[in-house]
Short mmCIF file of C-alpha atoms in Angstrom, two decimals:
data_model
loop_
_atom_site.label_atom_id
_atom_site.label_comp_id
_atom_site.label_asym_id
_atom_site.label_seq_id
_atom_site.Cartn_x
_atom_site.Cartn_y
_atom_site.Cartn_z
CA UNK A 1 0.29 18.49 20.25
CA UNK A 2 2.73 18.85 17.15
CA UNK A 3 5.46 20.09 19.80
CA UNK A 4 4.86 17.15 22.15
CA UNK A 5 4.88 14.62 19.73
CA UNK A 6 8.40 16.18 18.30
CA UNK A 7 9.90 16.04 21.85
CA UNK A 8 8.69 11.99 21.82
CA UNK A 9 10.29 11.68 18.77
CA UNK A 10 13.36 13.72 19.56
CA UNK A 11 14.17 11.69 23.16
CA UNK A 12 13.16 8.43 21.52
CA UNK A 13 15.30 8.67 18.74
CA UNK A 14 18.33 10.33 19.72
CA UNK A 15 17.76 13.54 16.83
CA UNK A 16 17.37 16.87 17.77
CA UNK A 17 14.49 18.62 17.91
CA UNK A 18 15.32 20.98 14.87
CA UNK A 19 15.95 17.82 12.80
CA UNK A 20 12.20 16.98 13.07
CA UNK A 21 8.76 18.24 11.23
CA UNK A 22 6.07 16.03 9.60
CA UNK A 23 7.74 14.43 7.03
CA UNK A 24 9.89 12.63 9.25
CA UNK A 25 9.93 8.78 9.27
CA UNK A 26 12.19 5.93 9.32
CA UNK A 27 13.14 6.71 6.05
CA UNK A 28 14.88 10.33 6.57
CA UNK A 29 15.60 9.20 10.29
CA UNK A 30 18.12 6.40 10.39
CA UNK A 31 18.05 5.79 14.10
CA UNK A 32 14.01 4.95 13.28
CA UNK A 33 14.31 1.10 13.37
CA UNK A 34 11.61 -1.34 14.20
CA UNK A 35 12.81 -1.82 18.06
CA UNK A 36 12.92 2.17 18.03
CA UNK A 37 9.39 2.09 16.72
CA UNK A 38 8.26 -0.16 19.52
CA UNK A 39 9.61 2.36 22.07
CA UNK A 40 8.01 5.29 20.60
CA UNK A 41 4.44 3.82 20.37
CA UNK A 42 5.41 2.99 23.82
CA UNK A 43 6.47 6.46 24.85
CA UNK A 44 3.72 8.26 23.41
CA UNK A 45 1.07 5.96 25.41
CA UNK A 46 2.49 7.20 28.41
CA UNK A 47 3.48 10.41 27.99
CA UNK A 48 -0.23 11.68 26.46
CA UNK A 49 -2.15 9.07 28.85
CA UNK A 50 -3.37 7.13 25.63
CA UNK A 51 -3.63 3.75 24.08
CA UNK A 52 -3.35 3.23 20.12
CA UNK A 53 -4.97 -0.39 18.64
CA UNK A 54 -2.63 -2.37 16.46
CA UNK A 55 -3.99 -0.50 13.11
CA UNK A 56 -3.34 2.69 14.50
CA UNK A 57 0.49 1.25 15.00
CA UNK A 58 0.69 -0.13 11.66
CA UNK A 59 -0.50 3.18 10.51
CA UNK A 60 2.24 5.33 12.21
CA UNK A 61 4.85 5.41 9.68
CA UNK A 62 6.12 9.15 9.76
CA UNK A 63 5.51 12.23 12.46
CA UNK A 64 2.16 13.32 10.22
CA UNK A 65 1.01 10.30 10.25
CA UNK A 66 1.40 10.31 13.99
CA UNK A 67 -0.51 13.16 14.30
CA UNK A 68 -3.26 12.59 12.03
CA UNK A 69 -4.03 9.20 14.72
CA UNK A 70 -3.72 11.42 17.64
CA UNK A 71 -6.54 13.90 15.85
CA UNK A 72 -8.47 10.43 15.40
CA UNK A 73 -8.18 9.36 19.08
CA UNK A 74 -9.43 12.78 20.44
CA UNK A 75 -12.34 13.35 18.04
CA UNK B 1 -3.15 -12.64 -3.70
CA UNK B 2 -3.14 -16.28 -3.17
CA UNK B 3 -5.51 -18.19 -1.16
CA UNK B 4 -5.76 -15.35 1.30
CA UNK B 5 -6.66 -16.47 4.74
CA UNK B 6 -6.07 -12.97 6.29
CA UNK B 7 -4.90 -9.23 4.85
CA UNK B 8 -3.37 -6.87 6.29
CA UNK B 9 -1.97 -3.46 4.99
CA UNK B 10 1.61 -4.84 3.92
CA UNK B 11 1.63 -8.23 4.27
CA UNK B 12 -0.84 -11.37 4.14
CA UNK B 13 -1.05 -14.78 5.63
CA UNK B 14 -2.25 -17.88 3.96
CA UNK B 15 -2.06 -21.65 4.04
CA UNK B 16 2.28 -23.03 3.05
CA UNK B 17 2.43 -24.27 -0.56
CA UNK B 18 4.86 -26.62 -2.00
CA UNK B 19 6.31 -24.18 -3.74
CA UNK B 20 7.22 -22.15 -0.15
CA UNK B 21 8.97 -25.44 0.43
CA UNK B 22 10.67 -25.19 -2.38
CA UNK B 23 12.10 -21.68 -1.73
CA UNK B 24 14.08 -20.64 0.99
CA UNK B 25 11.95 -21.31 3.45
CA UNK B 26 14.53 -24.04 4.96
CA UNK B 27 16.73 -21.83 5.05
CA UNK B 28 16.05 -19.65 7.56
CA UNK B 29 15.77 -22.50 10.19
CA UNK B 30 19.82 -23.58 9.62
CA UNK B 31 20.65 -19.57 9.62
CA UNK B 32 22.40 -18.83 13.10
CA UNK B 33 20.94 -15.27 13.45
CA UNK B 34 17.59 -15.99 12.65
CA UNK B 35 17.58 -19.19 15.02
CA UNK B 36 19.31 -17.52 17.79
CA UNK B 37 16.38 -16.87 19.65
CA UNK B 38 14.30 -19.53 18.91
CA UNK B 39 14.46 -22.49 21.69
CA UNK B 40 15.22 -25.86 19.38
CA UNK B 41 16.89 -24.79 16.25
CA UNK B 42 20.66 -25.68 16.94
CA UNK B 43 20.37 -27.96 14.17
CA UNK B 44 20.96 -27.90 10.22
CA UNK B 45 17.72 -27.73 8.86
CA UNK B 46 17.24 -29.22 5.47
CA UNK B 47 14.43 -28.96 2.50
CA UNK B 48 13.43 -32.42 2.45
CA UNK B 49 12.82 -31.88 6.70
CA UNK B 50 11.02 -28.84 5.71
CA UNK B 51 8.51 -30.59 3.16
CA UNK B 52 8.22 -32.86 6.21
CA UNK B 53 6.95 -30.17 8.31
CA UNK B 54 4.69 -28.78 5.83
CA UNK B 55 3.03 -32.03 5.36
CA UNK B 56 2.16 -32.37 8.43
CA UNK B 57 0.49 -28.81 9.22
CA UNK B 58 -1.94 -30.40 6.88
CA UNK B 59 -5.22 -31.29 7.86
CA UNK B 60 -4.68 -30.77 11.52
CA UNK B 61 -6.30 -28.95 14.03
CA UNK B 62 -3.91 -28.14 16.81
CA UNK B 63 -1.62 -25.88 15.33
CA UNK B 64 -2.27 -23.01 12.59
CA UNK B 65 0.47 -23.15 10.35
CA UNK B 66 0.48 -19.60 7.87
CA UNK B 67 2.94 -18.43 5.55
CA UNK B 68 3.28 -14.58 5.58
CA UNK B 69 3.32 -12.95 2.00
CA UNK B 70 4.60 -9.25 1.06
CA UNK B 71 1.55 -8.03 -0.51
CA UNK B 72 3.30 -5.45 -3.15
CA UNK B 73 5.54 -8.61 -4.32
CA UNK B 74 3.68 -11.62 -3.49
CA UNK B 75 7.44 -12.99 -1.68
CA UNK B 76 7.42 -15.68 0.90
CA UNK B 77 8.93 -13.21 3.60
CA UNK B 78 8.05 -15.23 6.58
CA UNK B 79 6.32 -18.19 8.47
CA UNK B 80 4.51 -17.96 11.49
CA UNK B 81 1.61 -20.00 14.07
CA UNK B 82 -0.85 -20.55 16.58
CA UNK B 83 -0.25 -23.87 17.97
CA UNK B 84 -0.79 -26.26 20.99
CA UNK B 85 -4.20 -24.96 20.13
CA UNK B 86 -6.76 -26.23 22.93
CA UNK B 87 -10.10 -26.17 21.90
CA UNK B 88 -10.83 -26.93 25.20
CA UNK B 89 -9.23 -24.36 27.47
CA UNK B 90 -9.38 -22.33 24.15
CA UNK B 91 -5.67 -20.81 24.50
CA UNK B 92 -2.73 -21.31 22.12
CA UNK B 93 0.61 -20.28 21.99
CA UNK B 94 1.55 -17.46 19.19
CA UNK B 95 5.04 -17.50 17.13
CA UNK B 96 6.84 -16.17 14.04
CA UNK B 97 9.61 -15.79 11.87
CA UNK B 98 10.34 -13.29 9.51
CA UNK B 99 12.98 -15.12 7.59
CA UNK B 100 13.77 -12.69 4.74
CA UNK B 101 16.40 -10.10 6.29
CA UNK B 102 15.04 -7.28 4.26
CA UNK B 103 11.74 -7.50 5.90
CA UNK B 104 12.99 -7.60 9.44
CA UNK B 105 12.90 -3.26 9.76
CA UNK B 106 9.48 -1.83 9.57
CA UNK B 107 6.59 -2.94 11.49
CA UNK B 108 6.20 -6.38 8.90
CA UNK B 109 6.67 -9.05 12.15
CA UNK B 110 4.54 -6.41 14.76
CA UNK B 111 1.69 -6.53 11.94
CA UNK B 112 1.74 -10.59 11.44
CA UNK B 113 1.37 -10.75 15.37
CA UNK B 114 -1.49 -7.91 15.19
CA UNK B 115 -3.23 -10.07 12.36
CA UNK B 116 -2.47 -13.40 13.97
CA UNK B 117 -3.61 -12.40 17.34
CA UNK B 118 -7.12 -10.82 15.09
CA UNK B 119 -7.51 -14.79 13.95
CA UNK B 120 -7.07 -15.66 17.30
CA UNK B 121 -9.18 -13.80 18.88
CA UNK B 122 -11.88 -13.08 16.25
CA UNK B 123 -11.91 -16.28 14.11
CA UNK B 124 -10.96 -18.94 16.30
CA UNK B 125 -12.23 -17.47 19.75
CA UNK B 126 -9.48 -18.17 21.47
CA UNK B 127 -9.76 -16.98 25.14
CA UNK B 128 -5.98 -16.57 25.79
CA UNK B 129 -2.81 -16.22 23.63
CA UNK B 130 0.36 -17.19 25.05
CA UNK B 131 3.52 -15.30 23.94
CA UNK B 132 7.39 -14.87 25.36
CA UNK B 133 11.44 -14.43 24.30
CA UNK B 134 14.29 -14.75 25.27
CA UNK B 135 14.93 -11.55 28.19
CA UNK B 136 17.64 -10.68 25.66
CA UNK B 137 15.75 -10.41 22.70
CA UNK B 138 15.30 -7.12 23.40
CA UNK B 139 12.74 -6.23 19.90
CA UNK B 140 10.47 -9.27 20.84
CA UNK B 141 10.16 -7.94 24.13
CA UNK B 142 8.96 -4.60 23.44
CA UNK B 143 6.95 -5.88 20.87
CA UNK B 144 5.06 -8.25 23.21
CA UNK B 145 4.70 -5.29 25.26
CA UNK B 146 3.46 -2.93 22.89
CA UNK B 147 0.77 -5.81 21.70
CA UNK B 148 -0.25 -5.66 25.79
CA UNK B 149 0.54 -9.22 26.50
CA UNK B 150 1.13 -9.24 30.87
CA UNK B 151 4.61 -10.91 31.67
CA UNK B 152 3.38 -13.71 33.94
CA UNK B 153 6.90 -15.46 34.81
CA UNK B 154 10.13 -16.04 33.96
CA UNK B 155 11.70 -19.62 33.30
CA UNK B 156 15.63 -18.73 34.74
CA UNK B 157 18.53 -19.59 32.80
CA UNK B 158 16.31 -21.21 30.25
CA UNK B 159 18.12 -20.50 26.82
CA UNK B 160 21.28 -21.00 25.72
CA UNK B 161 22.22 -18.01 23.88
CA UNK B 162 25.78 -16.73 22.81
CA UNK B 163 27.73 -18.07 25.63
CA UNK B 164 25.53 -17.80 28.69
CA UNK B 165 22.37 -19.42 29.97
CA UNK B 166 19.30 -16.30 30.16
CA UNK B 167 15.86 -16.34 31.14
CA UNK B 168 12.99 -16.63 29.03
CA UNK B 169 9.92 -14.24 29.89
CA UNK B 170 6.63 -15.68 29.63
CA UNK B 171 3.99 -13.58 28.57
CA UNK B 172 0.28 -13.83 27.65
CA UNK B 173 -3.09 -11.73 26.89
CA UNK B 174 -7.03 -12.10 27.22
CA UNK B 175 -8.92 -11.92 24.25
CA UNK B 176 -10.86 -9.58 26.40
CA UNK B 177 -8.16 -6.99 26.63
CA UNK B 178 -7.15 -7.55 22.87
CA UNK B 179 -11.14 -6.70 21.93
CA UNK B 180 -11.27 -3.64 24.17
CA UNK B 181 -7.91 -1.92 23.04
CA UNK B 182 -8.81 -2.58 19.36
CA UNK B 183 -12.21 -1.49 19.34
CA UNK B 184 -14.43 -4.58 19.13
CA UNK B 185 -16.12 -4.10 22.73
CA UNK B 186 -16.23 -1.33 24.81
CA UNK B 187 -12.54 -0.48 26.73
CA UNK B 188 -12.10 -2.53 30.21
CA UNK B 189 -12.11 -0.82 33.23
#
């Protein structure tokens, strides 16, 4: 899941893949803005089959954070 | 935390004060790129106009007028509404600014809609909340999408905006739909 979120991030944001581990967030990735955001949550929906609720959004501020949802959604 | 109406994780919305009117508040409405995409502001706006305004989202019920407040500084970062409420029909049209520039990255205006569409939905049991933007406006419009509101026309050439006429995307979502994706009921098929 880790790898496939990366890749989201990665083609989303315009940084390679290397560039990318948990800690990432719109605060160590510049191209991260808040219309950037929008596509990612966007992205993710459709490339896992999944829908996130507005907390869940709110909530996903960084690529761990991301991941810690996706652990939610699947429990 | 001041008169709290509703909280959210960064910011919270409550009733306008005076003392919102006496900030910057009309300030943002004469700004060019806040008003850009916003359909009637091509006009200086002015603090004694804004005290207007602010008068009269007092005491009525057809429009839910909510300041939105940076809850780790307690700044006046925004303003935003539900209005041509129908208690009828029970739909209303949704609508905000985020006025202060340095609150404009970050998901600040996605969570005012998510908390404004929860007061909606929740408080006021509205059936249907009516959004849309300017086709241009690219943010607004992923944002809308994001939230799940359905794109149910387009008004053509609608807006003036920097030099040419655009459409404006109408948009709206069920209260149903809102409920199921968020948890309150169980998912529609």
């Amino acid at each position: 899941m880790k790898e496939k979120v990366i890749q989201v991030v990665s083609r989303v944001m315009g940084v390679q893949v290397a560039e990318l581990d948990e800690d990432s967030s719109p605060d160590t990735i510049p191209a991260w803005d808040s219309l950037k955001h929008m596509n990612l949550v966007l992205a993710l929906e459709e490339d896992l089959g999944i829908q996130f609720s507005d907390t869940q959004i709110i909530e996903m501020s960084s690529i761990g954070l991301i991941l810690e949802i996706l652990k939610e959604i699947k429990q | 935390m001041y008169n709290a109406y509703i909280v959210g994780k960064n910011i919270y919305l409550r009733h306008p004060t005076e003392e919102d009117v006496l900030g910057k508040w009309h300030e943002w409405f004469s700004d060019d790129e806040t008003t850009k995409y916003i359909g009637d502001r091509y006009w200086p706006n002015s603090k004694e106009a804004q005290y207007d305004f602010y008068k009269s989202s007092i005491g009525g019920r057809s429009r839910l007028l909510l300041s939105i407040i940076d809850n780790a500084t307690e700044k006046h970062i925004g303003t935003c509404s539900l209005s041509n409420i129908s208690w009828l029909h029970r739909y209303c049209d949704m609508a905000l600014v985020i006025g202060e520039k340095d609150f404009r990255s970050g998901s600040y205006a996605f969570e005012c809609c998510s908390l404004l569409l929860k007061t909606a939905f929740l408080r006021l049991n509205m059936k249907t909340v009516r959004g849309g933007c300017v086709c241009v406006n690219k943010y607004t419009e992923k944002l809308l999408k994001v939230l799940r509101f359905e794109t149910v026309g387009i008004y053509k050439e609608m807006f003036w905006v920097d030099g040419k006429y655009q459409d404006y995307v109408i948009s709206m979502i069920k209260q149903e739909d809102w409920l199921g994706r968020n948890g309150y009921t169980p998912k529609p098929k």
